[in-house]
XYZ file of C-alpha atoms in Angstrom:
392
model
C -22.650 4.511 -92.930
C -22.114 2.969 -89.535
C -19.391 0.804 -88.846
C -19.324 -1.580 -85.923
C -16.270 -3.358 -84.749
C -17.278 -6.929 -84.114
C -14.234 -9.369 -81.729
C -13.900 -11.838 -79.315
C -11.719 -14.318 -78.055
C -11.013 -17.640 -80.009
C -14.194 -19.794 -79.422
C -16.251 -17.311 -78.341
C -18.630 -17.723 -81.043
C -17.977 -14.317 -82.667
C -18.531 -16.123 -86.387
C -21.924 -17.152 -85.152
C -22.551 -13.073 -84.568
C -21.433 -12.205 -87.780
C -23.407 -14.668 -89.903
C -26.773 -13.835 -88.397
C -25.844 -10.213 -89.102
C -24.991 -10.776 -92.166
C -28.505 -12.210 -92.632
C -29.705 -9.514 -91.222
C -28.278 -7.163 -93.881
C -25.210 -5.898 -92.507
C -22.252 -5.536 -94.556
C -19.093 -7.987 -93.083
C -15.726 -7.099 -93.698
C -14.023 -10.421 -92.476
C -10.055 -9.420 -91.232
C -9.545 -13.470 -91.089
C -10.674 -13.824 -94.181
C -9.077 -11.135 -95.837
C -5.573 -12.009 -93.643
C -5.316 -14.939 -95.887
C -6.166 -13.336 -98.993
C -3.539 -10.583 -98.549
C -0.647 -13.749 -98.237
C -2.207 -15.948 -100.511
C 0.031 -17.601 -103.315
C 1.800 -15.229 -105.663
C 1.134 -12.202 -103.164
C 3.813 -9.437 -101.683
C 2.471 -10.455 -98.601
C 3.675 -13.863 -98.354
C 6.864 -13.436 -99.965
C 7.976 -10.509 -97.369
C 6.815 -13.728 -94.967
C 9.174 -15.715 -96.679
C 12.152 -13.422 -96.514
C 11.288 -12.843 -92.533
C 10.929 -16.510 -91.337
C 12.345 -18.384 -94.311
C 10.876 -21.287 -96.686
C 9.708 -23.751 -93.922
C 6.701 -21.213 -93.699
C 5.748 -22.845 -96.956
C 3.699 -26.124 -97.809
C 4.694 -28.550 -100.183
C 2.502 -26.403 -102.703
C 3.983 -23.174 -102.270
C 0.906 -21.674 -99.991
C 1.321 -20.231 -96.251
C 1.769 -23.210 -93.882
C -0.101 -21.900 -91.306
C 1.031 -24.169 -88.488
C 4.032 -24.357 -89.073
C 4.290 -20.598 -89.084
C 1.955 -20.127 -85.779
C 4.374 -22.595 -84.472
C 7.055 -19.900 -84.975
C 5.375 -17.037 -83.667
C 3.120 -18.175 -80.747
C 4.883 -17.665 -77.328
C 7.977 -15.258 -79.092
C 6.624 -11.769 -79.067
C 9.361 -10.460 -81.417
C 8.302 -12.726 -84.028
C 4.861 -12.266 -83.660
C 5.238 -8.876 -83.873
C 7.508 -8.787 -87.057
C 4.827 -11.202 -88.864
C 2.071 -8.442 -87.640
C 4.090 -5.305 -89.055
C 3.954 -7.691 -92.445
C -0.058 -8.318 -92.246
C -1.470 -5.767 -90.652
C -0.628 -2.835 -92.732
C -2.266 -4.934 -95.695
C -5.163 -6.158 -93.728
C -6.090 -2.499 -92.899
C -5.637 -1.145 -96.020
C -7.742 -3.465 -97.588
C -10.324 -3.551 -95.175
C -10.891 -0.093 -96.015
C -11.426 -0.636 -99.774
C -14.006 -2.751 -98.798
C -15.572 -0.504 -95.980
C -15.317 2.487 -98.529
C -17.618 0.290 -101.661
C -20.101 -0.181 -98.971
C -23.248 1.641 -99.784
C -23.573 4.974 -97.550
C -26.914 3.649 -95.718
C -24.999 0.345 -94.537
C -24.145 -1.154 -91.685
C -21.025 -2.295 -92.086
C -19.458 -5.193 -89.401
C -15.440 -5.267 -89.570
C -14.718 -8.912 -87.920
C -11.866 -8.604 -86.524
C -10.389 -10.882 -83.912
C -7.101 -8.687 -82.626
C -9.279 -5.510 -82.288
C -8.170 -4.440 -78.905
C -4.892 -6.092 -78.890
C -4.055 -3.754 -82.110
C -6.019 -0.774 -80.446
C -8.874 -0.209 -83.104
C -11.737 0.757 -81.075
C -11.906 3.809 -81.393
C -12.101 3.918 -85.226
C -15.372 2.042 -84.749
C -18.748 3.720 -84.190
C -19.405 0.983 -82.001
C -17.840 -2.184 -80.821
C -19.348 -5.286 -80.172
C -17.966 -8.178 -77.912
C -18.733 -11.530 -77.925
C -17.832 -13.556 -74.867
C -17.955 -16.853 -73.504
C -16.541 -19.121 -70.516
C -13.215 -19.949 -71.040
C -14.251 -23.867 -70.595
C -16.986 -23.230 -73.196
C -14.672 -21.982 -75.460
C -12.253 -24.801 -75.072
C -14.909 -27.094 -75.741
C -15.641 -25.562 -78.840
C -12.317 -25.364 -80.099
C -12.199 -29.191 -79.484
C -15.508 -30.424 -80.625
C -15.157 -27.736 -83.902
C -11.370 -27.796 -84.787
C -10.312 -30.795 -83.820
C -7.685 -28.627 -81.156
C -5.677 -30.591 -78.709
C -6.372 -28.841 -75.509
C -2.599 -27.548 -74.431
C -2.792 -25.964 -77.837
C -6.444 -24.255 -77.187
C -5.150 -23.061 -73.637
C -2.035 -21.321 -75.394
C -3.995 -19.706 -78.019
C -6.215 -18.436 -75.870
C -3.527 -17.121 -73.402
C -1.917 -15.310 -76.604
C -5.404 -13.156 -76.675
C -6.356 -9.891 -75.064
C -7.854 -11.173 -71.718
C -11.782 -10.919 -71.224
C -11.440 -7.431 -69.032
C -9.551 -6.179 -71.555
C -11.544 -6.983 -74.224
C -15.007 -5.891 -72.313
C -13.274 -2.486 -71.249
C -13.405 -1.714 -75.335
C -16.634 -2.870 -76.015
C -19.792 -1.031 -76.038
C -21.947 -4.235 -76.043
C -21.437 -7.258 -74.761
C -22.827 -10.740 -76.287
C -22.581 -13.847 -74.081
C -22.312 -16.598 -75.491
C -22.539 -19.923 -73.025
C -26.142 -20.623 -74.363
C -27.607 -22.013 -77.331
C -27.654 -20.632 -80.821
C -31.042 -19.618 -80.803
C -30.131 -17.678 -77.493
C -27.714 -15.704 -79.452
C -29.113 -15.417 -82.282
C -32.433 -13.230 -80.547
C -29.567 -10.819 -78.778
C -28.307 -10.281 -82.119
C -32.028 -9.715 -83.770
C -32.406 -7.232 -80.913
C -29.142 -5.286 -81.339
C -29.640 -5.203 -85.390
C -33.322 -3.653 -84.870
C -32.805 -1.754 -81.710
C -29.740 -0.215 -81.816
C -27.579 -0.259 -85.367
C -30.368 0.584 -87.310
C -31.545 3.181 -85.771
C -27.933 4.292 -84.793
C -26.964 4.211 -88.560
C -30.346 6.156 -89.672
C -29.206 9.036 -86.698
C -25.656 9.134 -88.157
C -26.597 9.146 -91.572
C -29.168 12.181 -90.678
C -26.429 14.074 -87.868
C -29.810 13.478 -85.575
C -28.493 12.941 -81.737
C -30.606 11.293 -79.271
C -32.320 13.491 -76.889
C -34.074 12.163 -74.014
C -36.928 14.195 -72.564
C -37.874 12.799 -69.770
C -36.527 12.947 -66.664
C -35.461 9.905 -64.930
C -32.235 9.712 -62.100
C -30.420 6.917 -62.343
C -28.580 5.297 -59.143
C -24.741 5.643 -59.093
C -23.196 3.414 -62.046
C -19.736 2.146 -61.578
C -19.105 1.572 -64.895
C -19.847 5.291 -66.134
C -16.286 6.147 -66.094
C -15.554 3.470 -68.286
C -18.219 4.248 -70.571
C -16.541 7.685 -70.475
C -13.130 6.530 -71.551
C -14.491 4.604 -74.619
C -16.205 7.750 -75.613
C -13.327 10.076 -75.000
C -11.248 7.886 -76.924
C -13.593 7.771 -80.046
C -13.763 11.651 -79.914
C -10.102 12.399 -79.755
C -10.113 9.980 -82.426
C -12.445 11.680 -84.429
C -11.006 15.524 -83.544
C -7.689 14.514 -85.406
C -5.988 17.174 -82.834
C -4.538 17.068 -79.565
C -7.171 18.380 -78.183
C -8.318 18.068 -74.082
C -11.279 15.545 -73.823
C -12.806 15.812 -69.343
C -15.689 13.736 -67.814
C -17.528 16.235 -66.239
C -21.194 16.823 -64.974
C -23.263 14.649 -62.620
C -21.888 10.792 -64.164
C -18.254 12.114 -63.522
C -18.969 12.686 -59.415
C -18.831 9.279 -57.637
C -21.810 8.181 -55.806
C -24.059 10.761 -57.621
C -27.211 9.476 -58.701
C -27.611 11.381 -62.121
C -29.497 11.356 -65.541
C -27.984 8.261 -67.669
C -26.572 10.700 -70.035
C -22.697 11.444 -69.844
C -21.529 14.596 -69.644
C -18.056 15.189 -72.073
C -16.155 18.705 -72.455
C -14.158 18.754 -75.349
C -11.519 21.868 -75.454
C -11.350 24.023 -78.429
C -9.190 27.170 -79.144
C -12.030 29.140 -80.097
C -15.799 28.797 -81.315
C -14.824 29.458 -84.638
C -12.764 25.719 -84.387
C -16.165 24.660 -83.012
C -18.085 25.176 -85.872
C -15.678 24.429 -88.833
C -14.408 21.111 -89.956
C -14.586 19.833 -86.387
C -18.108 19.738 -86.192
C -18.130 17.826 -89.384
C -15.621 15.046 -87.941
C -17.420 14.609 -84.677
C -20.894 14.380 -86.479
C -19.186 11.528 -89.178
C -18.303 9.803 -85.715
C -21.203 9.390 -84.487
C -21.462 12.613 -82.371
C -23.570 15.101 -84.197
C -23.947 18.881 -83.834
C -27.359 19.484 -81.836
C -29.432 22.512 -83.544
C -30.149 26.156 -82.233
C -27.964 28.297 -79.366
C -26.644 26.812 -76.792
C -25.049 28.881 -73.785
C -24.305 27.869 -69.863
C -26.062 30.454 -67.455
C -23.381 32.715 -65.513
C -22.165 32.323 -62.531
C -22.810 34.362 -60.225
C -25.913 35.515 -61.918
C -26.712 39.014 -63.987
C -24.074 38.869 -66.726
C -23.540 37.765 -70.540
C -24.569 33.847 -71.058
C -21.552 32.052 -71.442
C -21.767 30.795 -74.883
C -20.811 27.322 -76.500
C -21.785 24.462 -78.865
C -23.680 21.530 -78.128
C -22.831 18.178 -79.536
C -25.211 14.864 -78.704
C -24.388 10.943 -79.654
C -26.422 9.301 -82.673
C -26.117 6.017 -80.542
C -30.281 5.647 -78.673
C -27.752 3.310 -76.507
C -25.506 5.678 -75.171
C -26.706 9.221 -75.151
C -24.216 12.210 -74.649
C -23.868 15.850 -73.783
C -20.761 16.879 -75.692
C -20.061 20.365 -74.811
C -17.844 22.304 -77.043
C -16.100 24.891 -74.949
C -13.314 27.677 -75.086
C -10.045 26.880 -73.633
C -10.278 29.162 -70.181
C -13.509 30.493 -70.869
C -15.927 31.118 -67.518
C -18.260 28.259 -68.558
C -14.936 25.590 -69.336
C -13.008 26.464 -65.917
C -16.904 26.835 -63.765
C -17.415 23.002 -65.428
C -14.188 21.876 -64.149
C -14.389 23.629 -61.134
C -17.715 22.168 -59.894
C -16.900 18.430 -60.611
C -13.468 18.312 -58.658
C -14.885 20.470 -55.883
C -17.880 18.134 -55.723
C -15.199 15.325 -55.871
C -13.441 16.192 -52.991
C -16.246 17.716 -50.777
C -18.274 14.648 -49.695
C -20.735 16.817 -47.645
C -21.262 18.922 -50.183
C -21.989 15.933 -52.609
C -24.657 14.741 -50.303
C -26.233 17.840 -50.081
C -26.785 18.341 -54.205
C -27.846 14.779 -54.351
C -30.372 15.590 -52.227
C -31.422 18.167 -53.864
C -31.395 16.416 -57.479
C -33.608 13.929 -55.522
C -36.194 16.456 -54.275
C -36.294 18.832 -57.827
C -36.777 15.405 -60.052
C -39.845 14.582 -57.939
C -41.124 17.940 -59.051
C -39.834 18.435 -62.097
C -42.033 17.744 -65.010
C -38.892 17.777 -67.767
C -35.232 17.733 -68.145
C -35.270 21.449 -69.337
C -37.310 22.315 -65.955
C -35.101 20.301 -63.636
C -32.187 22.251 -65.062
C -33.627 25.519 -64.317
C -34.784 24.609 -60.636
C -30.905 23.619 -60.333
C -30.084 27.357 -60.727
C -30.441 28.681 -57.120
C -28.543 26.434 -55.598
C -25.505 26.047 -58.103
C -25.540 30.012 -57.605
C -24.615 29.224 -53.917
C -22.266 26.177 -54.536
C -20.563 28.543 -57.043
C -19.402 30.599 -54.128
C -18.404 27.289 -51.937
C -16.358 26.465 -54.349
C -14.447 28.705 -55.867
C -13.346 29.291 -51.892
C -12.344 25.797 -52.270
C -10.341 26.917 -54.947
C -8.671 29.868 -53.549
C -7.982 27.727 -50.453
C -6.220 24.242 -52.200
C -4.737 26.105 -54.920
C -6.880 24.334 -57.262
C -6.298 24.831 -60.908
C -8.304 23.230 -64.004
């Protein structure tokens, strides 16, 4: 199944998202809801609440007084954090009953409003953010709860901010418009991208792009890199050594929209055991046939590795699965940084990419009219090397 993480900040209209997917057919896992079921009369949860803050947490019926607790917690980080090592654990556990009775062709949407504060995202296959204006959202929170305005602003303030929550997410909703606004974005995500992105993960089918299109430099590639990197060291269960690398990885590099990731294995018998199988239930499945990195210089034995793509048609990846110190790991490593720090030499291969993807009917042919002139920069740089002292 695929399972999206769904947030945003308090007003943001994240409910709104939620309840047209769930029209849609997606499966919701609701952590709000849930929150209160887990301390709900007569439950462990509340009573451990009970011991921590004492009985003024309580109504006059015995339930969770929610204000009066919030009044507790808001603004004293110890507390909060004592009342989150009491939910949390139970929210989680839970959730993933619930995630787990799903049926295995679902899309499943976990709403859950401290996602990046609690550092979740990379559980997720992907993670959807829903943002608004902060004067929107304290609008809402007036016109909808009834929410006296210092207390909106302090809520609020006790969130992730908005750069920190749009550094986790994948996709971004915005939300200043009307409903009928966001409720098209959300038809378009459902039939464009989840559903296909669940059918890919449920088949371990990666997205291949055949065509050959450069892209101008995109700032936010190395960000898109991070979220990815964190999902696959996630997924690898090891502490394994995740680079950016290729084109994407090079500042002001026009490139294919495809990001280049090396993961670092001991061996290619790591490659293709259980690993394989965790990266392909992520999201990142194994890509068919042999796959091998010409030499460098040219003349001897291919360099041999394993070739990973991403399920997601809105992010693809080239996940390379390469031996720790092996001529192709070290020659990928060596090539980015020397490219990094060479800005000459950076000019030169864009030009180059420019000229060969004017000719270049494919992707496959582009990479093979690379060849003469990586044999040269191979040369240039590993002088570079010998010179700085560089190391990988």
């Amino acid at each position: 199944m695929l399972i999206v993480g769904l947030t945003g900040g308090i007003g943001s209209g994240k409910s709104a998202v939620a309840d047209r997917l769930a029209a849609l057919g997606a499966v919701i896992v609701d952590s709000d809801r849930i929150a209160r079921e887990v301390v709900a009369p007569g439950s462990e949860g509340l009573a451990e609440i009970v011991a921590t803050f004492s009985a003024r947490v309580l109504d006059e019926r015995g339930a969770l007084d929610r204000a009066a607790l919030g009044a507790l917690v808001f603004g004293d980080e110890a507390a909060r954090r004592r009342l989150e090592a009491i939910t949390h654990p139970r929210v989680r556990a839970r959730s993933a009953e619930l995630i787990a009775a799903a049926p295995p062709d679902a899309v499943v949407v976990n709403d859950v409003p401290l996602l990046v504060e609690v550092g979740l995202a990379p559980t997720y296959h992907l993670v959807v953010v829903v943002r608004a204006a902060v004067a929107t959202r304290l609008e809402r929170l007036a016109r909808h709860r009834g929410m006296e305005r210092a207390e909106a602003e302090r809520r609020i303030a006790a969130q992730a901010d908005d750069a920190r929550r749009e550094a986790a997410a994948d996709v971004l909703l915005d939300n200043d418009g009307t409903l009928d606004d966001l409720s098209a974005a959300v038809d378009a995500l459902w039939h464009d991208r989840l559903l296909p992105y669940e059918r890919n993960v449920r088949e371990r089918r990666a997205v291949r792009r055949a065509e050959l299109v450069l892209t101008e430099p995109d700032p936010t590639w190395p960000q898109q890199y991070a979220r990815l990197a964190a999902r696959i060291r996630h997924a690898a269960g090891a502490d394994l050594r995740v680079d950016h690398i290729g084109s994407t990885a090079v500042p002001g590099l026009a490139a294919k929209d495809v990001i280049d990731i090396q993961l670092t294995v001991s061996s290619l018998a790591e490659a293709d055991g259980a690993l394989a199988d965790r990266l392909a239930d992520a999201g990142f499945p194994r890509l068919p046939g042999d796959w091998w990195d010409n030499p460098r210089p040219a003349g001897s034995a291919r360099w041999a590795k394993r070739l990973h793509g991403s399920a997601d048609p809105g992010r693809p990846v080239h996940l390379h699965l390469r031996v720790d110190g092996s001529p192709g790991w070290r020659y990928a490593l060596l090539m980015r940084d020397h490219l990094r720090a060479d800005p000459a030499q950076r000019a030169a291969y864009l030009q180059v990419k420019r000229e060969l993807a004017a000719a270049a009917p494919d992707s496959a042919t582009y990479g093979t009219l690379k060849d003469p002139w990586f044999d040269e920069e191979h040369l240039r740089a590993e002088e570079w090397a010998a010179r700085t002292g560089w190391r990988p």
